[in-house]
Short mmCIF file of C-alpha atoms in Angstrom, two decimals:
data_model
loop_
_atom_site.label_atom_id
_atom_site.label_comp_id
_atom_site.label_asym_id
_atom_site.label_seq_id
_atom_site.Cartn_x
_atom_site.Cartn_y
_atom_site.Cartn_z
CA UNK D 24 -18.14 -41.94 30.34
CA UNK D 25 -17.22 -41.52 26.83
CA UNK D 26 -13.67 -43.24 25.53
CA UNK D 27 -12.47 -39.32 24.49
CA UNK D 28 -13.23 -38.17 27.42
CA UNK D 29 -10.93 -40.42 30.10
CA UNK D 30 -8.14 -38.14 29.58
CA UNK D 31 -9.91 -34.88 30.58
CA UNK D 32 -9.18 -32.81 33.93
CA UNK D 33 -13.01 -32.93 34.69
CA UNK D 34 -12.87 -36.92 34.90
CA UNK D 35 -9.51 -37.47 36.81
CA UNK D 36 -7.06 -37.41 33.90
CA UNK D 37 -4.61 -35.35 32.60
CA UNK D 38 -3.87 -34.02 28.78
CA UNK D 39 -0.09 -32.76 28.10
CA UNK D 40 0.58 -31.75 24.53
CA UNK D 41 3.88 -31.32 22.93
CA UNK D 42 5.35 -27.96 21.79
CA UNK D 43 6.11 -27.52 18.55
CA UNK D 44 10.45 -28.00 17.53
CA UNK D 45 10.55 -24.84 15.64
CA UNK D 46 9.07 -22.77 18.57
CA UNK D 47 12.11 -21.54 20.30
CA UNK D 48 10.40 -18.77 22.45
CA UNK D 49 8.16 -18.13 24.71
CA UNK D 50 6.78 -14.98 22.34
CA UNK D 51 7.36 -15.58 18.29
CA UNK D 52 6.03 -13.07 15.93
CA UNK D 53 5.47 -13.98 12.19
CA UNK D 54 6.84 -12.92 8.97
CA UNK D 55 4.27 -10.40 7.94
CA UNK D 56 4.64 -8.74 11.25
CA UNK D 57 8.67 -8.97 10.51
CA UNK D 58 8.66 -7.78 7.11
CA UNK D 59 5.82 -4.90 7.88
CA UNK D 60 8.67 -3.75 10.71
CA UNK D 61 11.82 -4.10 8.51
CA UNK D 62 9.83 -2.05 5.86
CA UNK D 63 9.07 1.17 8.47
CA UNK D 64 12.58 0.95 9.84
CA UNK D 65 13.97 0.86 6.41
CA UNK D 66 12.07 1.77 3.18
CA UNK D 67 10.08 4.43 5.50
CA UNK D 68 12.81 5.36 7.81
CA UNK D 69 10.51 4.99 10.49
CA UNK D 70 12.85 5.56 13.53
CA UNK D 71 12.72 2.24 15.73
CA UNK D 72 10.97 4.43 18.50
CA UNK D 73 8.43 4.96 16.20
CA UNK D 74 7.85 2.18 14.95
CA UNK D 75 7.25 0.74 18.72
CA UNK D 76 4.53 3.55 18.59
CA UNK D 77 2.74 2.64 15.88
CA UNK D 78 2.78 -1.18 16.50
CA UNK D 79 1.78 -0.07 20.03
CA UNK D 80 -1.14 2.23 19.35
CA UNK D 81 -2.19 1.39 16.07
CA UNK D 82 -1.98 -2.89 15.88
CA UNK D 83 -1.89 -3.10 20.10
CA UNK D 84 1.21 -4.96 19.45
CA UNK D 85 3.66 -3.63 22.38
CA UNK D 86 6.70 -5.07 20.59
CA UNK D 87 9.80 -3.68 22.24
CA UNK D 88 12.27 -1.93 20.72
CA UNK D 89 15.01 -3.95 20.87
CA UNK D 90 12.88 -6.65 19.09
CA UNK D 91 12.94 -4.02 16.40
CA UNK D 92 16.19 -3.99 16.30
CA UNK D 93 16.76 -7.65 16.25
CA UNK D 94 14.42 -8.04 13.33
CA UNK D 95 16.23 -5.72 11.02
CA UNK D 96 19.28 -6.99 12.35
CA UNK D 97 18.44 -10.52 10.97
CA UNK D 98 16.98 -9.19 7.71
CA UNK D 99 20.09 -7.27 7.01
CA UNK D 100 22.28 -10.63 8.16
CA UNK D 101 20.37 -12.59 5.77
CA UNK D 102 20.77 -10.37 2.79
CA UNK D 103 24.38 -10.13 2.94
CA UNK D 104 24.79 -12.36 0.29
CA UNK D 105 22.70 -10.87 -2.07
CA UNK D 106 23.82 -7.50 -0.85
CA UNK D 107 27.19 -8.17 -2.35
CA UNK D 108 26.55 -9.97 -5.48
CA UNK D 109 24.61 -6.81 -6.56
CA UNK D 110 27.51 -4.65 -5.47
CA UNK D 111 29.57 -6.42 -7.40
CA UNK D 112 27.12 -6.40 -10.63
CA UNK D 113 27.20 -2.54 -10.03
CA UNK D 114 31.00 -2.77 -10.50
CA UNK D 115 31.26 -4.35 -13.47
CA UNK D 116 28.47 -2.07 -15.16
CA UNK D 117 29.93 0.51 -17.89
CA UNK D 118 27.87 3.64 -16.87
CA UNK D 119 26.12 4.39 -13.19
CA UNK D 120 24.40 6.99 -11.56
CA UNK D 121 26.13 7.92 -8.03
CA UNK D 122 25.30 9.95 -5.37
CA UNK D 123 26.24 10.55 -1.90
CA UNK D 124 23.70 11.63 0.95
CA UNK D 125 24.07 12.49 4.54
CA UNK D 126 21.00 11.00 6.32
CA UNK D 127 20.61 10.74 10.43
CA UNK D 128 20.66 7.80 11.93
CA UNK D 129 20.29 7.27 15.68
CA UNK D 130 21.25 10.93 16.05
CA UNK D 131 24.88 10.82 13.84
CA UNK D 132 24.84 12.28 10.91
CA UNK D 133 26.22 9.21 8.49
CA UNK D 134 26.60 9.07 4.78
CA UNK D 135 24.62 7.17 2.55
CA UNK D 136 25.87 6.32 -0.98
CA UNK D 137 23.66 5.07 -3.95
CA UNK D 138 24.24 3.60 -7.40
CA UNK D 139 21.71 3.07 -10.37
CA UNK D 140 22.26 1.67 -14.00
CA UNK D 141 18.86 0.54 -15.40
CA UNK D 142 17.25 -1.41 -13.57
CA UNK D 143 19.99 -2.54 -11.12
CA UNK D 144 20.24 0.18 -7.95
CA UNK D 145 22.98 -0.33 -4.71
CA UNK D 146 22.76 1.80 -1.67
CA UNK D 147 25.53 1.76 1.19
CA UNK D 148 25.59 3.36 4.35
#
């Protein structure tokens, strides 16, 4: 018997592995997959029902919908930060573009506001 071989199933022994730390489910989806969702649900207002029908049909990725959610959820949690120093930038800014929108979202009519001065544009819903 070969020395690699003593821990195999098929010659009495067992292999365990160990799982990796940052794996903290038992179903992880990557960042492409992540960012391809956030874009539909935001910069495409693709509808999160939607875009459980396209990943469904078109990629065979079933995800559910209130992984959807979840995703742009965290996306939106992690841009706070940002979110607000260019809010604040659009503040201070001597002449801006601003417009208010009424857009459906989950069935409610909501408003959406936007600001632009250059290059520098802020939208708030």
């Amino acid at each position: 018997m070969h020395s690699d071989c003593t821990g195999c199933p098929l010659h009495g022994g067992v292999k365990t592995g160990s799982f990796p730390e940052n794996i903290k489910a038992a179903v992880q989806y990557g960042k492409n997959l992540q960012a391809m969702v956030v874009a539909f649900n935001t910069v495409g207002a693709v509808s999160i029902n939607r875009t459980h029908e396209i990943l469904s049909s078109v990629f065979n990725i079933p995800l559910a919908t209130g992984t959807i959610k979840n995703m742009v959820t965290r996306c939106a949690e992690a841009l706070k930060d940002t979110y607000e120093r260019i809010r604040l930038k659009m503040i201070t800014l001597g002449l801006v573009h601003c417009d208010e929108t009424g857009t459906r979202v989950d069935g409610k009519t909501i408003r959406s506001r936007h600001g632009q001065s250059g290059l520098r544009s802020f939208c708030s819903i």
